[in-house]
mmCIF file of C-alpha atoms in Angstrom:
data_model
loop_
_atom_site.group_PDB
_atom_site.id
_atom_site.type_symbol
_atom_site.label_atom_id
_atom_site.label_comp_id
_atom_site.label_asym_id
_atom_site.label_seq_id
_atom_site.Cartn_x
_atom_site.Cartn_y
_atom_site.Cartn_z
ATOM 1 C CA ASP A 238 106.353 103.290 49.219
ATOM 2 C CA GLY A 239 104.041 101.090 47.212
ATOM 3 C CA GLY A 240 101.251 99.244 48.902
ATOM 4 C CA ILE A 241 97.556 98.590 49.252
ATOM 5 C CA THR A 242 95.270 100.946 51.134
ATOM 6 C CA GLN A 243 91.991 99.694 52.522
ATOM 7 C CA SER A 244 89.397 101.973 54.072
ATOM 8 C CA PRO A 245 87.732 102.319 56.399
ATOM 9 C CA LYS A 246 89.538 100.277 59.031
ATOM 10 C CA TYR A 247 86.290 99.702 60.953
ATOM 11 C CA LEU A 248 82.781 99.756 59.511
ATOM 12 C CA PHE A 249 79.401 99.279 61.118
ATOM 13 C CA ARG A 250 76.434 98.243 59.034
ATOM 14 C CA LYS A 251 72.795 98.371 59.913
ATOM 15 C CA GLU A 252 70.427 95.653 58.835
ATOM 16 C CA GLY A 253 69.299 96.108 55.239
ATOM 17 C CA GLN A 254 72.069 98.541 54.379
ATOM 18 C CA ASN A 255 74.619 98.289 51.571
ATOM 19 C CA VAL A 256 78.174 99.304 52.382
ATOM 20 C CA THR A 257 81.251 99.704 50.194
ATOM 21 C CA LEU A 258 84.797 98.824 51.196
ATOM 22 C CA SER A 259 87.593 100.636 49.403
ATOM 23 C CA CYS A 260 90.792 99.023 48.094
ATOM 24 C CA GLU A 261 93.454 101.050 46.276
ATOM 25 C CA GLN A 262 96.921 99.860 45.207
ATOM 26 C CA ASN A 263 99.909 101.694 43.752
ATOM 27 C CA LEU A 264 101.967 98.593 43.032
ATOM 28 C CA ASN A 265 100.986 98.477 39.350
ATOM 29 C CA HIS A 266 99.637 94.957 39.959
ATOM 30 C CA ASP A 267 97.241 93.478 37.444
ATOM 31 C CA ALA A 268 95.437 90.991 39.687
ATOM 32 C CA MET A 269 93.385 91.904 42.743
ATOM 33 C CA TYR A 270 91.411 89.770 45.189
ATOM 34 C CA TRP A 271 88.909 90.104 48.007
ATOM 35 C CA TYR A 272 88.949 87.598 50.852
ATOM 36 C CA ARG A 273 86.876 87.241 53.966
ATOM 37 C CA GLN A 274 88.260 85.940 57.266
ATOM 38 C CA ASP A 275 86.108 84.749 60.131
ATOM 39 C CA PRO A 276 87.550 84.230 63.634
ATOM 40 C CA GLY A 277 89.860 81.231 63.840
ATOM 41 C CA GLN A 278 89.472 80.472 60.176
ATOM 42 C CA GLY A 279 91.434 80.858 57.008
ATOM 43 C CA LEU A 280 90.669 83.191 54.144
ATOM 44 C CA ARG A 281 87.820 82.556 51.748
ATOM 45 C CA LEU A 282 87.761 84.094 48.266
ATOM 46 C CA ILE A 283 84.882 86.441 47.464
ATOM 47 C CA TYR A 284 85.798 87.987 44.099
ATOM 48 C CA TYR A 285 88.891 88.449 41.974
ATOM 49 C CA SER A 286 89.963 90.482 38.971
ATOM 50 C CA GLN A 287 92.810 89.716 36.595
ATOM 51 C CA ILE A 288 92.439 92.829 34.480
ATOM 52 C CA VAL A 289 90.562 96.117 34.316
ATOM 53 C CA ASN A 290 86.847 95.814 33.488
ATOM 54 C CA ASP A 291 86.847 92.096 34.215
ATOM 55 C CA PHE A 292 86.151 90.205 37.429
ATOM 56 C CA GLN A 293 85.083 86.723 38.493
ATOM 57 C CA LYS A 294 83.169 85.210 41.384
ATOM 58 C CA GLY A 295 85.090 83.361 44.026
ATOM 59 C CA ASP A 296 83.844 80.687 46.399
ATOM 60 C CA ILE A 297 81.501 82.878 48.458
ATOM 61 C CA ALA A 298 80.320 85.665 46.114
ATOM 62 C CA GLU A 299 76.639 85.653 47.109
ATOM 63 C CA GLY A 300 75.633 88.950 48.689
ATOM 64 C CA TYR A 301 78.692 90.812 47.393
ATOM 65 C CA SER A 302 79.490 92.862 44.303
ATOM 66 C CA VAL A 303 82.641 94.467 42.891
ATOM 67 C CA SER A 304 83.838 96.717 40.091
ATOM 68 C CA ARG A 305 87.234 97.210 38.419
ATOM 69 C CA GLU A 306 87.073 100.433 36.440
ATOM 70 C CA LYS A 307 90.689 101.360 37.135
ATOM 71 C CA LYS A 308 93.776 99.203 37.550
ATOM 72 C CA GLU A 309 94.431 100.747 40.947
ATOM 73 C CA SER A 310 90.983 100.289 42.443
ATOM 74 C CA PHE A 311 88.845 97.266 43.336
ATOM 75 C CA PRO A 312 85.974 98.253 45.684
ATOM 76 C CA LEU A 313 83.751 95.644 47.324
ATOM 77 C CA THR A 314 80.088 96.267 48.120
ATOM 78 C CA VAL A 315 78.477 94.195 50.837
ATOM 79 C CA THR A 316 74.780 94.157 50.009
ATOM 80 C CA SER A 317 71.774 93.558 52.220
ATOM 81 C CA ALA A 318 71.537 90.088 50.663
ATOM 82 C CA GLN A 319 74.639 89.030 52.604
ATOM 83 C CA LYS A 320 73.029 87.629 55.749
ATOM 84 C CA ASN A 321 76.141 87.208 57.876
ATOM 85 C CA PRO A 322 78.556 89.970 56.872
ATOM 86 C CA THR A 323 80.394 90.416 60.165
ATOM 87 C CA ALA A 324 84.000 89.513 59.334
ATOM 88 C CA PHE A 325 87.492 90.812 58.568
ATOM 89 C CA TYR A 326 87.762 91.733 54.882
ATOM 90 C CA LEU A 327 91.117 91.609 53.169
ATOM 91 C CA CYS A 328 92.085 92.991 49.781
ATOM 92 C CA ALA A 329 95.172 91.575 48.091
ATOM 93 C CA SER A 330 97.067 92.011 44.867
ATOM 94 C CA THR A 331 99.758 90.240 42.890
ATOM 95 C CA ARG A 332 101.720 91.337 39.868
ATOM 96 C CA ASP A 333 100.186 88.729 37.580
ATOM 97 C CA THR A 334 98.420 85.379 37.758
ATOM 98 C CA ALA A 335 101.458 83.190 37.137
ATOM 99 C CA GLY A 336 101.586 82.075 40.738
ATOM 100 C CA TYR A 337 103.084 84.797 42.910
ATOM 101 C CA GLY A 338 102.350 85.557 46.509
ATOM 102 C CA TYR A 339 100.061 88.334 47.622
ATOM 103 C CA THR A 340 100.500 91.764 49.074
ATOM 104 C CA PHE A 341 97.644 92.452 51.473
ATOM 105 C CA GLY A 342 96.010 95.655 52.591
ATOM 106 C CA SER A 343 95.512 96.290 56.297
ATOM 107 C CA GLY A 344 91.928 95.041 56.206
ATOM 108 C CA THR A 345 88.452 96.324 57.073
ATOM 109 C CA ARG A 346 86.620 94.950 60.065
ATOM 110 C CA LEU A 347 82.873 94.985 59.356
ATOM 111 C CA THR A 348 80.299 94.588 62.103
ATOM 112 C CA VAL A 349 76.535 94.417 61.790
ATOM 113 C CA VAL A 350 74.736 96.483 64.424
ATOM 114 C CA GLN B 264 88.291 67.042 53.067
ATOM 115 C CA LYS B 265 89.662 70.571 53.005
ATOM 116 C CA GLU B 266 91.883 71.512 50.092
ATOM 117 C CA VAL B 267 94.589 72.807 52.431
ATOM 118 C CA GLU B 268 94.969 71.435 55.950
ATOM 119 C CA GLN B 269 97.207 72.646 58.725
ATOM 120 C CA ASN B 270 97.930 71.430 62.242
ATOM 121 C CA SER B 271 95.149 72.959 64.316
ATOM 122 C CA GLY B 272 97.551 74.008 67.068
ATOM 123 C CA PRO B 273 98.140 75.988 69.079
ATOM 124 C CA LEU B 274 101.856 75.285 69.018
ATOM 125 C CA SER B 275 104.035 76.447 71.870
ATOM 126 C CA VAL B 276 107.842 76.387 71.843
ATOM 127 C CA PRO B 277 110.486 77.910 74.128
ATOM 128 C CA GLU B 278 112.601 80.789 72.913
ATOM 129 C CA GLY B 279 115.548 79.571 70.863
ATOM 130 C CA ALA B 280 113.887 76.307 69.834
ATOM 131 C CA ILE B 281 112.889 75.176 66.342
ATOM 132 C CA ALA B 282 109.200 75.584 65.491
ATOM 133 C CA SER B 283 107.826 73.206 62.885
ATOM 134 C CA LEU B 284 104.599 74.011 61.055
ATOM 135 C CA ASN B 285 102.981 71.551 58.679
ATOM 136 C CA CYS B 286 100.546 71.749 55.792
ATOM 137 C CA THR B 287 99.041 69.189 53.426
ATOM 138 C CA TYR B 288 97.098 69.854 50.245
ATOM 139 C CA SER B 289 94.736 67.714 48.220
ATOM 140 C CA ASP B 290 95.174 68.883 44.613
ATOM 141 C CA ARG B 291 98.146 67.296 42.839
ATOM 142 C CA GLY B 292 97.966 70.073 40.240
ATOM 143 C CA SER B 293 99.137 72.605 42.821
ATOM 144 C CA GLN B 294 102.313 74.373 41.782
ATOM 145 C CA SER B 295 102.856 77.369 44.029
ATOM 146 C CA PHE B 296 103.083 77.291 47.806
ATOM 147 C CA PHE B 297 103.276 80.092 50.327
ATOM 148 C CA TRP B 298 103.570 80.786 54.022
ATOM 149 C CA TYR B 299 102.056 83.941 55.468
ATOM 150 C CA ARG B 300 102.452 85.285 58.984
ATOM 151 C CA GLN B 301 99.478 87.020 60.588
ATOM 152 C CA TYR B 302 99.780 88.862 63.872
ATOM 153 C CA SER B 303 96.635 89.133 65.959
ATOM 154 C CA GLY B 304 94.279 91.736 64.512
ATOM 155 C CA LYS B 305 96.531 92.399 61.512
ATOM 156 C CA SER B 306 96.577 91.333 57.869
ATOM 157 C CA PRO B 307 98.745 88.463 56.553
ATOM 158 C CA GLU B 308 102.298 89.081 55.397
ATOM 159 C CA LEU B 309 104.089 86.857 52.882
ATOM 160 C CA ILE B 310 107.204 85.323 54.425
ATOM 161 C CA MET B 311 108.079 82.398 52.155
ATOM 162 C CA SER B 312 107.219 81.067 48.719
ATOM 163 C CA ILE B 313 108.344 77.733 47.273
ATOM 164 C CA TYR B 314 107.731 76.199 43.880
ATOM 165 C CA SER B 315 109.930 73.090 43.543
ATOM 166 C CA ASN B 316 110.666 70.064 45.704
ATOM 167 C CA GLY B 317 113.270 70.481 48.391
ATOM 168 C CA ASP B 318 114.229 73.138 50.869
ATOM 169 C CA LYS B 319 114.319 76.903 50.549
ATOM 170 C CA GLU B 320 116.032 78.921 53.235
ATOM 171 C CA ASP B 321 115.609 82.612 54.067
ATOM 172 C CA GLY B 322 117.287 83.700 57.261
ATOM 173 C CA ARG B 323 115.776 81.774 60.165
ATOM 174 C CA PHE B 324 112.992 80.391 57.977
ATOM 175 C CA THR B 325 113.129 77.203 55.888
ATOM 176 C CA ALA B 326 110.290 76.056 53.680
ATOM 177 C CA GLN B 327 110.201 72.404 52.642
ATOM 178 C CA LEU B 328 108.129 71.001 49.779
ATOM 179 C CA ASN B 329 107.401 67.380 48.922
ATOM 180 C CA LYS B 330 104.982 67.198 46.001
ATOM 181 C CA ALA B 331 104.845 63.400 46.017
ATOM 182 C CA SER B 332 103.544 63.465 49.590
ATOM 183 C CA GLN B 333 101.573 66.689 48.987
ATOM 184 C CA TYR B 334 103.216 68.226 51.972
ATOM 185 C CA VAL B 335 104.768 71.612 52.703
ATOM 186 C CA SER B 336 106.312 72.716 55.955
ATOM 187 C CA LEU B 337 107.874 75.772 57.556
ATOM 188 C CA LEU B 338 110.707 75.571 60.051
ATOM 189 C CA ILE B 339 111.586 78.551 62.209
ATOM 190 C CA ARG B 340 115.009 78.265 63.801
ATOM 191 C CA ASP B 341 116.032 80.138 66.946
ATOM 192 C CA SER B 342 112.403 81.062 67.590
ATOM 193 C CA GLN B 343 111.817 84.492 69.122
ATOM 194 C CA PRO B 344 108.800 85.858 71.027
ATOM 195 C CA SER B 345 108.253 88.160 68.028
ATOM 196 C CA ASP B 346 107.542 85.036 65.951
ATOM 197 C CA SER B 347 104.359 84.482 67.971
ATOM 198 C CA ALA B 348 101.606 84.723 65.360
ATOM 199 C CA THR B 349 99.267 82.647 63.239
ATOM 200 C CA TYR B 350 100.922 81.076 60.200
ATOM 201 C CA LEU B 351 98.798 80.510 57.114
ATOM 202 C CA CYS B 352 99.665 78.007 54.408
ATOM 203 C CA ALA B 353 98.407 78.883 50.906
ATOM 204 C CA VAL B 354 98.417 76.977 47.638
ATOM 205 C CA ILE B 355 97.811 77.950 44.007
ATOM 206 C CA ARG B 356 96.684 75.295 41.532
ATOM 207 C CA GLY B 357 98.597 75.679 38.294
ATOM 208 C CA THR B 358 98.059 79.153 36.909
ATOM 209 C CA ASN B 359 94.518 79.256 38.289
ATOM 210 C CA ALA B 360 94.111 83.017 37.905
ATOM 211 C CA GLY B 361 96.566 83.347 40.774
ATOM 212 C CA LYS B 362 93.851 82.340 43.217
ATOM 213 C CA SER B 363 95.245 81.128 46.506
ATOM 214 C CA THR B 364 93.495 78.600 48.721
ATOM 215 C CA PHE B 365 94.342 79.052 52.385
ATOM 216 C CA GLY B 366 94.492 76.698 55.327
ATOM 217 C CA ASP B 367 92.907 77.711 58.630
ATOM 218 C CA GLY B 368 96.294 78.572 60.120
ATOM 219 C CA THR B 369 98.401 77.379 63.036
ATOM 220 C CA THR B 370 98.922 79.679 65.991
ATOM 221 C CA LEU B 371 102.474 79.694 67.324
ATOM 222 C CA THR B 372 103.460 80.979 70.740
ATOM 223 C CA VAL B 373 107.142 81.390 71.578
ATOM 224 C CA LYS B 374 107.679 81.547 75.329
ATOM 225 C CA PRO B 375 110.590 83.611 76.694
#
């Protein structure tokens, strides 16, 4: 079955450390997105990509970086510049940017220790 | 003012009742509207999408859109305990790279 795989499910980061969250999809979707969710809040957009080798900043891109070298993959790096990274990170995709709903991965829960 | 606002909740209804969830949005250029269900500790799941004014029904779910009032709602008929979750409203402005803006969600509890 097609879907989005996020790994790891849980991640612990030490102060000053960069960590990378994986997102892989086999839905043949062009557009991919990274959102962050804090407790009791909605989703906030970090980065998005409409096509391979192209990506754009979302509303809260500071302290994060991404790459899109393959259609299937859109990894997110949380850098040491992100001062409050503890959150639930969600990767999503949609078949194109014409206004369709998302398919989400199962998420990565990141905690700073 | 937030771009997408939902009733803060929590909302509690008895089993078998109709649950009504509401959402307003600020951008009149919005064209695509979605409801996602999110169980505690899990990722959101798309349950309804609506693009034109009126009602759209899918099983026990009905989405209602009123662009003039900038209002979208979700009705859940014959509510079941398994419907207990947080419901997120999301909006896309035009063809804005498919970027969705989400409300903070309304938590629904269906009591047996």
